[in-house]
């Protein structure tokens, strides 16, 4: 079967420049993303042991979420310039999950701030809250991974057309 793949738009400069900046900015996003997940897991452990480190990390986690998101914008834009014809199509095919990313990110962000500002009053519930934040952040990464792997396999797109509402992951 011949899969119709959208034709890429022309870009105003050499392709290599966008590839260079994508490869330059994406590791920065990975650095903050790993710092966020690592700090969150260490905070859970420290909270369970009653260490002061948990309170210190509670102040840093919302900042790490902001830095992770901000440093993720540039590589996403470069990806869209280089592979937009594939990226947009895969985003539409899994639209329900893709649209849910912003509310999920807000949920994680609010949860991180709640953990920070309510640290002393939350008690052991703080661990549950932070584990929920970690789960939401991991799910966001899971959705991005699904979108990017779907983008790379246009031959699998026809089976997604039967999933009404964009409710299927790769």
Backbone as CSV, one residue per row, in Angstrom:
resi,resn,N_x,N_y,N_z,CA_x,CA_y,CA_z,C_x,C_y,C_z
1,UNK,0.835,-1.172,0.000,0.000,0.000,0.000,0.883,1.239,0.000
2,UNK,0.525,2.211,-0.776,1.271,3.452,-0.880,0.759,4.445,0.158
3,UNK,1.574,4.752,1.162,1.159,5.670,2.216,1.405,7.103,1.773
4,UNK,0.362,7.935,1.791,0.581,9.333,1.416,1.284,10.092,2.543
5,UNK,2.491,10.539,2.275,3.255,11.305,3.249,3.227,12.762,2.816
6,UNK,2.914,13.671,3.731,2.875,15.086,3.362,4.211,15.562,2.799
7,UNK,4.149,16.465,1.856,5.348,17.026,1.242,5.913,18.099,2.179
8,UNK,7.226,18.060,2.450,7.792,19.064,3.355,7.792,20.453,2.727
9,UNK,7.612,21.446,3.580,7.701,22.831,3.123,9.163,23.190,2.900
10,UNK,9.388,24.182,2.052,10.763,24.640,1.850,11.176,25.486,3.052
11,UNK,12.463,25.444,3.364,12.962,26.235,4.490,13.897,27.316,3.943
12,UNK,13.979,28.465,4.629,14.664,29.628,4.069,16.194,29.589,4.110
13,UNK,16.767,28.579,4.688,18.228,28.498,4.764,18.648,27.035,4.640
14,UNK,19.930,26.809,4.706,20.436,25.443,4.558,19.933,24.551,5.694
15,UNK,19.584,23.326,5.341,19.048,22.346,6.283,20.027,22.102,7.430
16,UNK,21.312,22.129,7.132,22.339,21.841,8.125,22.339,22.787,9.311
17,UNK,21.975,24.049,9.094,21.917,25.003,10.201,20.877,24.591,11.231
18,UNK,19.712,24.206,10.746,18.648,23.792,11.668,19.032,22.504,12.392
19,UNK,19.674,21.596,11.670,20.136,20.351,12.287,21.189,20.651,13.357
20,UNK,22.102,21.566,13.053,23.137,21.957,14.013,22.512,22.514,15.291
21,UNK,21.563,23.437,15.149,20.950,24.043,16.327,20.061,23.057,17.084
22,UNK,19.449,22.122,16.368,18.688,21.070,17.040,19.619,20.230,17.911
23,UNK,20.753,19.836,17.340,21.708,19.013,18.084,22.428,19.802,19.179
24,UNK,22.445,21.121,19.070,23.040,21.960,20.104,22.086,22.165,21.281
25,UNK,20.809,22.371,20.992,19.852,22.720,22.046,19.230,21.508,22.734
26,UNK,19.086,20.398,22.031,18.426,19.239,22.640,19.186,18.675,23.842
27,UNK,20.525,18.579,23.804,21.217,18.097,25.014,21.011,18.998,26.232
28,UNK,20.820,20.301,26.015,20.531,21.193,27.146,19.185,20.835,27.769
29,UNK,18.207,20.555,26.918,16.898,20.121,27.416,17.042,18.806,28.187
30,UNK,17.809,17.875,27.643,18.019,16.589,28.322,18.687,16.781,29.683
31,UNK,19.618,17.714,29.763,20.303,17.987,31.024,19.309,18.427,32.100
32,UNK,18.437,19.379,31.762,17.457,19.854,32.740,16.386,18.802,33.022
33,UNK,16.014,18.043,31.995,15.011,16.998,32.185,15.526,15.938,33.165
34,UNK,16.757,15.508,32.978,17.333,14.515,33.883,17.547,15.089,35.281
35,UNK,17.903,16.361,35.360,18.046,17.009,36.672,16.710,17.048,37.400
36,UNK,15.652,17.344,36.663,14.309,17.389,37.252,13.905,16.025,37.798
37,UNK,14.048,14.998,36.983,13.655,13.660,37.440,14.546,13.175,38.579
38,UNK,15.838,13.416,38.462,16.754,12.998,39.519,16.481,13.706,40.833
39,UNK,16.291,15.021,40.772,16.009,15.784,41.993,14.694,15.339,42.620
40,UNK,13.712,15.024,41.795,12.413,14.595,42.321,12.515,13.245,43.023
41,UNK,13.229,12.318,42.424,13.390,10.991,43.039,14.204,11.097,44.332
42,UNK,15.253,11.899,44.312,16.058,12.093,45.525,15.222,12.777,46.607
43,UNK,14.357,13.711,46.214,13.490,14.388,47.189,12.518,13.408,47.839
44,UNK,11.992,12.472,47.057,11.097,11.456,47.632,11.848,10.635,48.670
45,UNK,13.036,10.188,48.312,13.845,9.391,49.240,14.176,10.185,50.500
46,UNK,14.595,11.436,50.310,14.948,12.281,51.459,13.724,12.581,52.320
47,UNK,12.579,12.760,51.693,11.346,13.026,52.444,10.985,11.818,53.311
48,UNK,11.111,10.633,52.743,10.794,9.418,53.499,11.725,9.241,54.696
49,UNK,12.979,9.687,54.552,13.946,9.560,55.645,13.916,10.757,56.589
50,UNK,13.087,11.764,56.261,12.982,12.932,57.124,14.169,13.873,57.037
51,UNK,14.895,13.842,55.940,16.079,14.687,55.778,15.692,16.092,55.314
52,UNK,16.486,17.072,55.698,16.267,18.472,55.305,16.473,18.663,53.799
53,UNK,17.221,17.762,53.180,17.455,17.839,51.740,16.141,17.867,50.963
54,UNK,15.135,17.175,51.445,13.838,17.155,50.758,13.248,18.555,50.673
55,UNK,13.364,19.317,51.756,12.831,20.686,51.758,13.625,21.583,50.810
56,UNK,14.933,21.398,50.759,15.768,22.177,49.831,15.428,21.836,48.382
57,UNK,15.240,20.561,48.094,14.893,20.156,46.727,13.484,20.599,46.353
58,UNK,12.599,20.688,47.330,11.234,21.152,47.059,11.246,22.555,46.472
59,UNK,12.215,23.362,46.871,12.331,24.724,46.347,12.887,24.738,44.923
60,UNK,13.644,23.718,44.562,14.322,23.683,43.264,13.458,23.040,42.176
61,UNK,12.600,22.104,42.533,11.843,21.333,41.544,10.972,22.213,40.646
62,UNK,10.220,23.195,41.159,9.452,24.048,40.237,10.340,24.809,39.249
63,UNK,11.497,25.258,39.711,12.438,25.936,38.822,12.942,24.982,37.741
64,UNK,13.225,23.747,38.118,13.694,22.768,37.134,12.613,22.448,36.099
65,UNK,11.355,22.439,36.514,10.275,22.237,35.537,10.279,23.385,34.536
66,UNK,10.383,24.616,35.032,10.390,25.781,34.143,11.578,25.736,33.186
67,UNK,12.753,25.408,33.692,13.939,25.345,32.836,13.841,24.210,31.824
68,UNK,13.294,23.083,32.241,13.122,21.957,31.319,12.201,22.338,30.171
69,UNK,11.094,22.981,30.489,10.145,23.398,29.448,10.782,24.444,28.540
70,UNK,11.407,25.456,29.129,11.986,26.530,28.320,13.118,26.038,27.426
71,UNK,13.941,25.151,27.939,15.025,24.626,27.118,14.545,23.526,26.164
72,UNK,13.298,23.119,26.287,12.721,22.168,25.343,12.036,22.833,24.165
73,UNK,11.766,24.130,24.277,11.062,24.837,23.202,11.922,24.925,21.946
74,UNK,13.178,25.337,22.086,14.039,25.515,20.910,14.220,24.222,20.114
75,UNK,14.576,23.097,20.754,14.714,21.886,19.945,13.404,21.457,19.291
76,UNK,12.281,21.692,19.974,10.990,21.346,19.377,10.727,22.205,18.147
77,UNK,11.078,23.474,18.207,10.897,24.347,17.042,11.803,23.927,15.888
78,UNK,13.054,23.589,16.187,13.950,23.134,15.121,13.466,21.813,14.526
79,UNK,12.942,20.942,15.362,12.370,19.690,14.869,11.197,19.968,13.934
80,UNK,10.355,20.927,14.304,9.193,21.258,13.481,9.606,21.867,12.150
81,UNK,10.690,22.627,12.133,11.168,23.192,10.868,11.693,22.081,9.967
82,UNK,12.461,21.167,10.535,13.089,20.114,9.734,12.121,19.008,9.330
83,UNK,11.256,18.611,10.237,10.402,17.447,10.001,8.937,17.752,10.272
84,UNK,8.544,18.999,10.077,7.182,19.415,10.388,6.120,18.623,9.664
85,UNK,6.385,18.283,8.410,5.389,17.535,7.637,5.097,16.175,8.260
86,UNK,6.055,15.590,8.930,5.842,14.312,9.614,5.364,14.525,11.053
87,UNK,5.947,15.515,11.716,5.629,15.776,13.121,4.179,16.198,13.298
88,UNK,3.691,17.100,12.436,2.313,17.567,12.569,1.324,16.443,12.295
89,UNK,1.626,15.613,11.303,0.728,14.497,10.993,0.666,13.508,12.157
90,UNK,1.807,13.181,12.738,1.798,12.239,13.866,1.120,12.852,15.089
91,UNK,1.245,14.159,15.268,0.571,14.830,16.391,-0.940,14.752,16.244
92,UNK,-1.424,14.885,15.018,-2.866,14.806,14.771,-3.368,13.386,14.985
93,UNK,-2.584,12.400,14.564,-3.017,11.008,14.690,-3.185,10.579,16.148
94,UNK,-2.435,11.189,17.038,-2.581,10.879,18.466,-3.037,12.129,19.220
95,UNK,-3.956,12.852,18.603,-4.371,14.176,19.050,-4.865,14.269,20.478
96,UNK,-5.623,13.290,20.945,-6.164,13.364,22.310,-5.033,13.420,23.334
97,UNK,-4.018,12.620,23.134,-2.880,12.620,24.056,-2.039,13.880,23.885
98,UNK,-1.899,14.320,22.639,-1.070,15.491,22.363,-1.671,16.747,22.988
99,UNK,-2.984,16.886,22.883,-3.651,18.055,23.461,-3.611,17.988,24.989
100,UNK,-3.566,16.797,25.539,-3.540,16.643,27.000,-2.202,17.059,27.612
101,UNK,-1.179,17.278,26.793,0.137,17.598,27.343,0.145,18.898,28.146
102,UNK,-0.513,19.925,27.653,-0.493,21.211,28.371,-1.191,21.099,29.731
103,UNK,-2.418,20.541,29.805,-3.015,20.377,31.138,-2.190,19.477,32.063
104,UNK,-1.582,18.443,31.511,-0.744,17.569,32.339,0.483,18.311,32.861
105,UNK,1.082,19.114,32.009,2.238,19.896,32.435,1.851,20.898,33.518
106,UNK,0.697,21.528,33.356,0.209,22.450,34.388,-0.046,21.715,35.702
107,UNK,-0.604,20.516,35.611,-0.848,19.711,36.802,0.462,19.402,37.527
108,UNK,1.481,19.014,36.775,2.780,18.723,37.381,3.390,19.982,37.995
109,UNK,3.257,21.092,37.302,3.817,22.355,37.789,3.131,22.799,39.081
110,UNK,1.799,22.746,39.091,1.058,23.101,40.302,1.379,22.143,41.448
111,UNK,1.507,20.867,41.130,1.862,19.892,42.157,3.230,20.173,42.757
112,UNK,4.179,20.566,41.910,5.522,20.883,42.405,5.494,22.115,43.303
113,UNK,4.711,23.119,42.922,4.600,24.311,43.777,3.863,24.000,45.078
114,UNK,2.858,23.155,45.003,2.144,22.749,46.214,3.104,22.032,47.161
115,UNK,3.929,21.158,46.591,4.924,20.444,47.397,5.903,21.425,48.039
116,UNK,6.285,22.457,47.291,7.227,23.446,47.813,6.598,24.294,48.915
117,UNK,5.479,24.937,48.608,4.898,25.887,49.558,4.176,25.215,50.727
118,UNK,3.727,24.003,50.546,3.042,23.310,51.629,3.871,22.215,52.246
119,UNK,5.191,22.304,52.098,6.073,21.214,52.510,5.843,20.794,53.958
120,UNK,5.833,21.738,54.858,5.722,21.401,56.287,4.331,20.895,56.649
121,UNK,3.306,21.428,56.004,1.935,21.023,56.351,1.499,19.735,55.650
122,UNK,2.175,19.349,54.576,1.764,18.153,53.829,2.111,16.859,54.552
123,UNK,3.192,16.855,55.286,3.605,15.635,55.975,3.917,14.520,54.987
124,UNK,3.429,13.321,55.281,3.681,12.162,54.407,2.932,12.256,53.078
125,UNK,1.870,13.063,53.034,1.152,13.248,51.769,2.052,13.907,50.724
126,UNK,3.081,14.611,51.178,4.031,15.223,50.252,4.704,14.194,49.359
127,UNK,4.964,13.013,49.910,5.572,11.938,49.111,4.614,11.496,48.015
128,UNK,3.346,11.319,48.367,2.336,10.919,47.374,2.212,11.992,46.299
129,UNK,2.200,13.244,46.723,2.091,14.353,45.777,3.282,14.379,44.830
130,UNK,4.472,14.245,45.369,5.669,14.280,44.527,5.750,13.057,43.616
131,UNK,5.323,11.897,44.094,5.276,10.717,43.221,4.281,10.921,42.084
132,UNK,3.185,11.621,42.356,2.216,11.943,41.305,2.842,12.882,40.283
133,UNK,3.576,13.876,40.757,4.272,14.799,39.850,5.257,14.029,38.976
134,UNK,6.018,13.126,39.569,6.978,12.317,38.808,6.251,11.480,37.763
135,UNK,5.139,10.854,38.148,4.378,10.026,37.204,3.852,10.862,36.039
136,UNK,3.364,12.055,36.315,2.848,12.920,35.246,3.976,13.336,34.313
137,UNK,5.121,13.692,34.867,6.261,14.095,34.035,6.739,12.925,33.178
138,UNK,6.789,11.741,33.739,7.177,10.563,32.953,6.160,10.271,31.857
139,UNK,4.872,10.469,32.145,3.849,10.251,31.125,3.984,11.269,29.994
140,UNK,4.331,12.501,30.316,4.558,13.513,29.275,5.698,13.066,28.361
141,UNK,6.775,12.587,28.943,7.878,12.059,28.140,7.463,10.865,27.303
142,UNK,6.604,10.020,27.861,6.087,8.860,27.131,5.283,9.287,25.907
143,UNK,4.451,10.312,26.064,3.652,10.808,24.938,4.566,11.404,23.868
144,UNK,5.575,12.173,24.275,6.526,12.722,23.305,7.249,11.601,22.563
145,UNK,7.683,10.577,23.283,8.362,9.446,22.637,7.447,8.755,21.643
146,UNK,6.178,8.590,22.010,5.222,7.984,21.091,5.043,8.832,19.846
147,UNK,4.969,10.135,20.021,4.787,11.019,18.875,5.998,10.950,17.944
148,UNK,7.187,10.974,18.498,8.384,10.972,17.664,8.600,9.629,16.976
149,UNK,8.277,8.530,17.637,8.407,7.243,16.952,7.320,7.070,15.894
150,UNK,6.143,7.614,16.147,5.090,7.581,15.130,5.478,8.446,13.936
151,UNK,6.118,9.562,14.199,6.582,10.451,13.138,7.566,9.733,12.212
152,UNK,8.369,8.847,12.775,9.394,8.161,11.989,8.866,6.944,11.235
153,UNK,7.612,6.568,11.477,7.054,5.384,10.817,5.750,5.712,10.093
154,UNK,5.809,6.497,9.013,4.570,6.845,8.312,3.852,5.632,7.721
155,UNK,4.550,4.524,7.534,3.892,3.334,7.001,2.868,2.768,7.981
156,UNK,2.965,3.124,9.266,1.989,2.639,10.250,0.799,3.580,10.414
157,UNK,0.806,4.712,9.745,-0.266,5.691,9.899,-1.643,5.183,9.499
158,UNK,-1.785,4.395,8.425,-3.142,3.976,8.037,-3.911,3.259,9.140
159,UNK,-3.240,2.482,9.973,-3.962,1.796,11.050,-4.414,2.768,12.136
160,UNK,-3.822,3.946,12.199,-4.243,4.965,13.166,-5.492,5.703,12.702
161,UNK,-5.774,5.662,11.407,-6.949,6.362,10.889,-8.241,5.760,11.431
162,UNK,-8.205,4.503,11.847,-9.406,3.866,12.392,-9.624,4.212,13.868
163,UNK,-8.613,4.761,14.529,-8.739,5.147,15.944,-9.385,6.527,16.012
164,UNK,-10.688,6.539,16.130,-11.430,7.790,16.135,-11.043,8.622,17.358
165,UNK,-10.820,9.896,17.153,-10.534,10.801,18.257,-9.070,10.883,18.643
166,UNK,-8.185,10.282,17.883,-6.764,10.362,18.200,-6.412,9.758,19.538
167,UNK,-7.069,8.652,19.871,-6.903,8.070,21.204,-6.016,6.832,21.205
168,UNK,-5.106,6.748,20.254,-4.236,5.578,20.177,-2.780,6.028,20.189
169,UNK,-1.967,5.321,20.937,-0.542,5.623,20.986,0.215,4.652,20.102
170,UNK,1.431,5.031,19.744,2.247,4.216,18.847,2.729,2.956,19.554
